mmCIF file of C-alpha atoms in Angstrom:
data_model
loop_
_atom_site.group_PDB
_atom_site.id
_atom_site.type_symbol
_atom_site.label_atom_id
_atom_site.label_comp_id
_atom_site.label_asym_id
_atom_site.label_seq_id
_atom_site.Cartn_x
_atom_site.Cartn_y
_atom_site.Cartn_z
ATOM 1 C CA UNK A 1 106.739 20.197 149.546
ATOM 2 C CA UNK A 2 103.141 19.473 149.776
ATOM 3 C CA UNK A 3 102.881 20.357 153.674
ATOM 4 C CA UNK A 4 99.421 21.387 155.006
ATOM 5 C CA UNK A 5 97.560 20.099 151.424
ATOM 6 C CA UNK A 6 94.652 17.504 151.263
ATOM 7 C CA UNK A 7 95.077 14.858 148.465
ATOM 8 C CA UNK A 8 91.906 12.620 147.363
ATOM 9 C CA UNK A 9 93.288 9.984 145.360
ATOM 10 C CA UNK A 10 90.741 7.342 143.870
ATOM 11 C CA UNK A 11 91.213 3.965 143.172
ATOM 12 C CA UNK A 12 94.129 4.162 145.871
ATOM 13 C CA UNK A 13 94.081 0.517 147.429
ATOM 14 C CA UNK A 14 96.490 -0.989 145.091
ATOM 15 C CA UNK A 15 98.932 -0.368 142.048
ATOM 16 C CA UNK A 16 99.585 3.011 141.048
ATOM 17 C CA UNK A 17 96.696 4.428 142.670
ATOM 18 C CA UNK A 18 98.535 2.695 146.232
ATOM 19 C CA UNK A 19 101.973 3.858 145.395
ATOM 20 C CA UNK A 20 100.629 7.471 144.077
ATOM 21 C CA UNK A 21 98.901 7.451 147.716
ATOM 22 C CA UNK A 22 102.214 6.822 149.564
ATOM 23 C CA UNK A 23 104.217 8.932 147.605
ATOM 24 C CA UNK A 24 101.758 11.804 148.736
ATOM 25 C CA UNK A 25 101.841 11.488 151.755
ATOM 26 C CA UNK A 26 105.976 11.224 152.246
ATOM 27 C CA UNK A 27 105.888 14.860 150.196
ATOM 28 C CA UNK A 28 104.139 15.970 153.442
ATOM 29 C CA UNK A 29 100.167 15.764 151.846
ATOM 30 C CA UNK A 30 97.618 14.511 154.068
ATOM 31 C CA UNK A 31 95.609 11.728 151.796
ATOM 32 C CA UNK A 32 92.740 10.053 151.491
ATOM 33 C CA UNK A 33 92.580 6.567 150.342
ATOM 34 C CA UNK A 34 89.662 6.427 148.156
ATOM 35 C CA UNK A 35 88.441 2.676 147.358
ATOM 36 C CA UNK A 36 85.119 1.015 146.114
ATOM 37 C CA UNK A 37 85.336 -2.825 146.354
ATOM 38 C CA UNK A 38 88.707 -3.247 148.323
ATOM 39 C CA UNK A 39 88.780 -2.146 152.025
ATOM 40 C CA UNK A 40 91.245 -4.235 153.594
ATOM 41 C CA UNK A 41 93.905 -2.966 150.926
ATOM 42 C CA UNK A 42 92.716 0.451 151.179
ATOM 43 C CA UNK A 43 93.531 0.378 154.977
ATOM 44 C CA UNK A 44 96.502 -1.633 154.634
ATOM 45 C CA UNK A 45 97.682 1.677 152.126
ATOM 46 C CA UNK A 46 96.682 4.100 155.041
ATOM 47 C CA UNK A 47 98.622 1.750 157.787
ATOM 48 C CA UNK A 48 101.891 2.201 155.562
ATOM 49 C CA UNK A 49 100.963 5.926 154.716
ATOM 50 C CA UNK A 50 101.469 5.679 158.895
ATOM 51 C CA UNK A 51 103.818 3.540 159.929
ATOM 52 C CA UNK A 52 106.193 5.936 157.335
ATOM 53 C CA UNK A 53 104.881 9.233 159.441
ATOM 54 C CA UNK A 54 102.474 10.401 156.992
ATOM 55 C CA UNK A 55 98.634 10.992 157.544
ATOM 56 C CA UNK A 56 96.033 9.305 155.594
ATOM 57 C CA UNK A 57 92.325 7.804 156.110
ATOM 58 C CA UNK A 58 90.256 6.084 154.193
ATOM 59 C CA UNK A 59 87.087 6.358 152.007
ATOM 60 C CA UNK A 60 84.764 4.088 150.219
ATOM 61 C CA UNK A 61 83.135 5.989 147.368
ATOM 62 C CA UNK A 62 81.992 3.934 143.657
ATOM 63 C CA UNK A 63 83.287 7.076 141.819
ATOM 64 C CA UNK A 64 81.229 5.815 138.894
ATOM 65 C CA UNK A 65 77.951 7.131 141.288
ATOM 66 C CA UNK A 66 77.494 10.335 140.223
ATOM 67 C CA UNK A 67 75.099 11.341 143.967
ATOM 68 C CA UNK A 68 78.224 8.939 145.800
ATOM 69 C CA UNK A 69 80.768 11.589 144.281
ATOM 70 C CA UNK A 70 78.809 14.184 145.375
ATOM 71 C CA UNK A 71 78.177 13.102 148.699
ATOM 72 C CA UNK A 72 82.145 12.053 149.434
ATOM 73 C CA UNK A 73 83.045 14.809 148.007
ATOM 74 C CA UNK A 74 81.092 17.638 150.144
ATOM 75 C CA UNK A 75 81.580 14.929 153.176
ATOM 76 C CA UNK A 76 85.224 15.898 153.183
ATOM 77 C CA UNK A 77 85.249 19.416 152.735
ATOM 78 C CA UNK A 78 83.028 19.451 155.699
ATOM 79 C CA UNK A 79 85.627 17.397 157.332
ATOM 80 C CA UNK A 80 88.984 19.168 156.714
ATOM 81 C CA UNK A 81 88.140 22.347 155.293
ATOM 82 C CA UNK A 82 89.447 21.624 151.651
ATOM 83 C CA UNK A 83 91.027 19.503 149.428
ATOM 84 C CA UNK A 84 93.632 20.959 147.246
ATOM 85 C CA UNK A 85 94.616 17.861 145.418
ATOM 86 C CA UNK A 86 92.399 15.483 143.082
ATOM 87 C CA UNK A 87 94.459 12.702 141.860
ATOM 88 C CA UNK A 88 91.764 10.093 139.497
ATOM 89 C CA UNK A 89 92.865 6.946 139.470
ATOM 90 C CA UNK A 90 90.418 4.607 139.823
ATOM 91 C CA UNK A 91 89.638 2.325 136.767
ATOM 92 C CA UNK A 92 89.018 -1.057 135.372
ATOM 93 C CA UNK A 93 89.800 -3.156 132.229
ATOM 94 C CA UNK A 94 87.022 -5.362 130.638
ATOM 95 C CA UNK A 95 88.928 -6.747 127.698
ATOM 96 C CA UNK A 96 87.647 -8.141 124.364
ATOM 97 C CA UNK A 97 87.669 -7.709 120.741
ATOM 98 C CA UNK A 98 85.042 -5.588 119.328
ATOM 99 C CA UNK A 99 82.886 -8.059 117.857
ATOM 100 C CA UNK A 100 82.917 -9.672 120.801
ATOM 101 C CA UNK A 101 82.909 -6.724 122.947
ATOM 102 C CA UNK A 102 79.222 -6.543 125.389
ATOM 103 C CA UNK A 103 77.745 -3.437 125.944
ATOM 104 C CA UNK A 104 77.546 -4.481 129.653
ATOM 105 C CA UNK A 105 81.547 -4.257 129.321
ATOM 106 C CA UNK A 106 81.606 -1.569 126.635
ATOM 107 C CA UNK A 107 79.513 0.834 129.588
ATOM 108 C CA UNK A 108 81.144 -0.329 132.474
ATOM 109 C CA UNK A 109 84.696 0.748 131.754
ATOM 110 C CA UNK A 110 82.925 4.315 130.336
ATOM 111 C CA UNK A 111 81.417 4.380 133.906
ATOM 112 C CA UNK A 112 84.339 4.033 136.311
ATOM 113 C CA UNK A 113 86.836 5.521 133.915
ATOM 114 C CA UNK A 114 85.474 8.364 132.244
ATOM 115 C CA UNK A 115 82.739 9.171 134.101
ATOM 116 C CA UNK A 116 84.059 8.762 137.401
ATOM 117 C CA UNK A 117 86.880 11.468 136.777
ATOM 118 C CA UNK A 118 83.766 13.684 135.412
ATOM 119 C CA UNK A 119 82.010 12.957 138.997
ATOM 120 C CA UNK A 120 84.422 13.910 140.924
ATOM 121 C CA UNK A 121 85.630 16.868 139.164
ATOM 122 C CA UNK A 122 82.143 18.156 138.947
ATOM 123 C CA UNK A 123 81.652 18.108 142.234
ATOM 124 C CA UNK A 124 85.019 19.086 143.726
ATOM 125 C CA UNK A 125 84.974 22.633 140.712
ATOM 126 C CA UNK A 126 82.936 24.892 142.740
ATOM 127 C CA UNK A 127 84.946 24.159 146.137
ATOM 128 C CA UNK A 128 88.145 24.993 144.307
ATOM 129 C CA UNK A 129 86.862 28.027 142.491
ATOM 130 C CA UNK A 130 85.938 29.492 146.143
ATOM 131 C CA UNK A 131 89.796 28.226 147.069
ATOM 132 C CA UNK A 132 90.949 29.951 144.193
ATOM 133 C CA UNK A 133 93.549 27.331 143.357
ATOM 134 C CA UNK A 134 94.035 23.698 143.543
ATOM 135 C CA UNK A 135 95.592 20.798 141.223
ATOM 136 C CA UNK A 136 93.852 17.908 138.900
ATOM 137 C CA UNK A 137 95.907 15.152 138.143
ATOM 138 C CA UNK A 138 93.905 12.633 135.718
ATOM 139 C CA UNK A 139 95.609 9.344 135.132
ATOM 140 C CA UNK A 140 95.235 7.849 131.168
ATOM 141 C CA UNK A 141 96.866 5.812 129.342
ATOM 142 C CA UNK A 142 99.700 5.659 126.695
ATOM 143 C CA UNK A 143 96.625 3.214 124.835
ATOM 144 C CA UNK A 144 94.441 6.407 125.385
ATOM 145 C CA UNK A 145 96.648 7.830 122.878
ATOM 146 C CA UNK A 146 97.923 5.122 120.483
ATOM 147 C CA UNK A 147 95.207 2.354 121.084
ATOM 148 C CA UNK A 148 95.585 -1.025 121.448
ATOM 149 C CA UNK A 149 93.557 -4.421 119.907
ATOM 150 C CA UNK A 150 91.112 -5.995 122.189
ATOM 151 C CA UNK A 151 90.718 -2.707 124.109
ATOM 152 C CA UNK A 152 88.061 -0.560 122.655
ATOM 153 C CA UNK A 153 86.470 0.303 126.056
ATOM 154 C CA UNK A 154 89.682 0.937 127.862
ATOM 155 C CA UNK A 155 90.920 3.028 124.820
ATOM 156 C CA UNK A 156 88.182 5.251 124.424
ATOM 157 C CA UNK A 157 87.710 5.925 128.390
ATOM 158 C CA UNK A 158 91.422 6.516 128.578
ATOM 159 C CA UNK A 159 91.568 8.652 125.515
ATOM 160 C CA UNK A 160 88.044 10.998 126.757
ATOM 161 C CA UNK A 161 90.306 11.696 129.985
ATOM 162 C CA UNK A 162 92.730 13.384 127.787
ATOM 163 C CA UNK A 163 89.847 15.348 126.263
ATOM 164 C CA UNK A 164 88.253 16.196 129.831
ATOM 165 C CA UNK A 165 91.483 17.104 130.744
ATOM 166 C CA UNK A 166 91.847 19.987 128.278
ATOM 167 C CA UNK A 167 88.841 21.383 128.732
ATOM 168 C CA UNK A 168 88.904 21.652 132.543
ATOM 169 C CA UNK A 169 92.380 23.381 131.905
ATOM 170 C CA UNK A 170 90.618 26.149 129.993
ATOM 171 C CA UNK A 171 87.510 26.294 132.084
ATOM 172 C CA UNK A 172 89.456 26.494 135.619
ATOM 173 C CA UNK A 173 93.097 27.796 134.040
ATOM 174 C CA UNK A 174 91.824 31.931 135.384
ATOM 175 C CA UNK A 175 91.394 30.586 138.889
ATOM 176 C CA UNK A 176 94.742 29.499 139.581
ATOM 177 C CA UNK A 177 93.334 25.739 139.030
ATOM 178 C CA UNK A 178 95.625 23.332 137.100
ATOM 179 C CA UNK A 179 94.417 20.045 135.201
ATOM 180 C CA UNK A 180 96.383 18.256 133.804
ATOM 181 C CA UNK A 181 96.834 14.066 132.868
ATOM 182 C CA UNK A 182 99.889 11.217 133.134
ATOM 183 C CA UNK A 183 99.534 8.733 130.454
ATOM 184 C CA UNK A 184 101.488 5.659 131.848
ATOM 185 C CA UNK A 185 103.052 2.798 129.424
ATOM 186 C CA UNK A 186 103.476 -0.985 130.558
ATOM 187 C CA UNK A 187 103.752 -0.309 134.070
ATOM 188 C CA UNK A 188 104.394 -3.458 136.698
ATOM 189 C CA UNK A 189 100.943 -3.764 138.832
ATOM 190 C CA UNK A 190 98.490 -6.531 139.761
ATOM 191 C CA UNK A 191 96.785 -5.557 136.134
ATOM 192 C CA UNK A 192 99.997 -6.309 133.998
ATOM 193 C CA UNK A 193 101.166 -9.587 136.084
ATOM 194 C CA UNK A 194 99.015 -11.866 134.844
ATOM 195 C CA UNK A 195 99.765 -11.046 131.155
ATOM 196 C CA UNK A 196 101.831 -14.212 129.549
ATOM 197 C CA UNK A 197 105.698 -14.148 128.712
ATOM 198 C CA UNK A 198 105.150 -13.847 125.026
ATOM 199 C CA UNK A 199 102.697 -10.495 125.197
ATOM 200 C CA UNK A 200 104.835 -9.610 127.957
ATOM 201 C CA UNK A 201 108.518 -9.656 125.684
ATOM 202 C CA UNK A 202 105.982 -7.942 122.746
ATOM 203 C CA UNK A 203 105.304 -5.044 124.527
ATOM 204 C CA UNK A 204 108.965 -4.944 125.722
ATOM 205 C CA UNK A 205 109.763 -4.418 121.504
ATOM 206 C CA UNK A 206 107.415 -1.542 121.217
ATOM 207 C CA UNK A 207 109.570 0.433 124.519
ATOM 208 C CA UNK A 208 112.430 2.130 123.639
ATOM 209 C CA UNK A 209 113.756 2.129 126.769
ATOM 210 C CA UNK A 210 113.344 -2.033 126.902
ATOM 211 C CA UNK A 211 111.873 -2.301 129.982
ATOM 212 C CA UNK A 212 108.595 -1.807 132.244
ATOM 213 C CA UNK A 213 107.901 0.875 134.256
ATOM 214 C CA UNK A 214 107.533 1.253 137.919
ATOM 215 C CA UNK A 215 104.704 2.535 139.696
ATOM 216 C CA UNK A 216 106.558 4.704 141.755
ATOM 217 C CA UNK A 217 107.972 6.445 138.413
ATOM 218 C CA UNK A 218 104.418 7.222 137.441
ATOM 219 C CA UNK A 219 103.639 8.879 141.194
ATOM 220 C CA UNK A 220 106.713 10.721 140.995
ATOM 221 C CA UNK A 221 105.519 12.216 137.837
ATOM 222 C CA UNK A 222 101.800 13.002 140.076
ATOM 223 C CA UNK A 223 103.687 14.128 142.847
ATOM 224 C CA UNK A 224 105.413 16.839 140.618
ATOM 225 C CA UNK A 225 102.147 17.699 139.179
ATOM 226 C CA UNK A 226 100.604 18.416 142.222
ATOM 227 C CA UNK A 227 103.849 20.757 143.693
ATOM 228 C CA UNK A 228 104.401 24.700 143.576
ATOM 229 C CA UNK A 229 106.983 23.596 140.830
ATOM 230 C CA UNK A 230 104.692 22.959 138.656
ATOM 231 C CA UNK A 231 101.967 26.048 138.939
ATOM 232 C CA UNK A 232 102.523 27.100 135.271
ATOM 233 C CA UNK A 233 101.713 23.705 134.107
ATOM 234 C CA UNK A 234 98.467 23.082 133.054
ATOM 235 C CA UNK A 235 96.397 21.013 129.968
ATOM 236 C CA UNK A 236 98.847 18.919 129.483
ATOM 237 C CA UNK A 237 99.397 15.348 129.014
ATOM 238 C CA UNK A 238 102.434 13.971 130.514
ATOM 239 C CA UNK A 239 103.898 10.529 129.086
ATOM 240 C CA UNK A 240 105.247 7.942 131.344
ATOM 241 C CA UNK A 241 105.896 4.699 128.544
ATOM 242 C CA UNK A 242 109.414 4.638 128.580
ATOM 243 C CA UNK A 243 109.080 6.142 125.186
ATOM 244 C CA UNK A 244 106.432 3.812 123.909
ATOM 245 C CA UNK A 245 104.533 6.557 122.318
ATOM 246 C CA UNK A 246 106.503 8.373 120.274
#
């Protein structure tokens, strides 16, 4: 299905960025493991990616560092010729009311969030204009679209993804280049386990499904994204919330 592509997927040591990684590589994509501050996971991720018959390596990049981007970026096209699938990931939560919020926090989560998927989509444009074609995969959030208290920063990152989103479509849409973002729900990762039972049953309410989602759900959802199937797809924003959003 994916035979003979390059993947870059950021933020790809753990949670959905891991299990987005590994479901890459069993459609037949050769991946790289993008990280920043968690190397041992990120190789552990390329040692499954492995072990399963896949290919995979890995690559420490702070996506938020706009020259870093660039430099990864041209590093790997030098490498392996091209990369035909971007799939951004990588993100953080700094939560807090807004009165309470810090700027520090308030910038941060812009940085790595928004601003990371800018970096490497800046970059990465002009190599698939010359391929004529590749796929964008941007991952948001269902609180990009309905918000959520105590969450400003996360929010408004999540909800500017949407917005870059669209307008890449439009820019890159005559080259054969598709962009388009998943908006997961509650999904079970490291992020969501250390929520208590109580917020944990509240969010349950607000599902209509009743449940949590899995990670692999949400790269199934990528993985389509990224396949011939879906080459008329494009500037859309696919929901994966178990119908949390609606």
């Amino acid at each position: 299905m994916l035979n003979g592509k390059v993947a870059l997927v950021t933020g790809a040591a753990r949670g959905i960025g891991r299990e987005i990684a590994l479901t890459l590589a069993e459609k037949g994509a050769f991946v790289i493991v993008n990280y920043n501050g968690s190397k041992e996971k990120a190789q552990m991720t390329v040692d499954e990616i492995k072990a399963a018959g896949g290919s995979a390596v890995s690559y420490g990049c702070n996506v938020a560092d706009f020259t870093a981007c660039g430099e990864m970026i041209a590093s790997l096209v030098k490498e392996y010729g091209h990369i035909d699938i971007l799939v951004n990931n990588a993100g953080i939560t700094r939560d807090n009311l807004l009165m309470k919020m810090s700027e520090e926090d308030f910038d941060k989560v812009i940085d790595v969030n928004l601003k990371g998927c800018f970096n490497t989509m800046k970059h990465l444009s002009r190599q698939l204009l010359k391929q004529k074609g590749g796929k964008i995969i941007n991952i948001s959030s269902v609180t990009g679209v309905m918000g959520n208290a105590g969450q400003a920063n996360y929010c408004a990152s999540k909800a500017g993804i949407i917005g870059l989103t669209k307008s890449a479509a439009r820019e890159l849409g005559s080259r054969g280049i598709t962009v388009n973002a998943v908006a997961p729900g509650f999904i079970e990762t490291e992020m969501t386990e250390v929520l208590s039972d109580t917020v944990r049953e509240a969010m349950k309410e607000q599902i209509l499904l009743k449940r949590t989602g899995t990670a692999r759900e949400v790269a199934g959802v990528v993985a389509f994204l990224a396949s011939k199937e879906a080459d008329y797809i494009t500037g859309q924003v696919i929901s994966v919330d178990g119908g949390m959003a609606v």
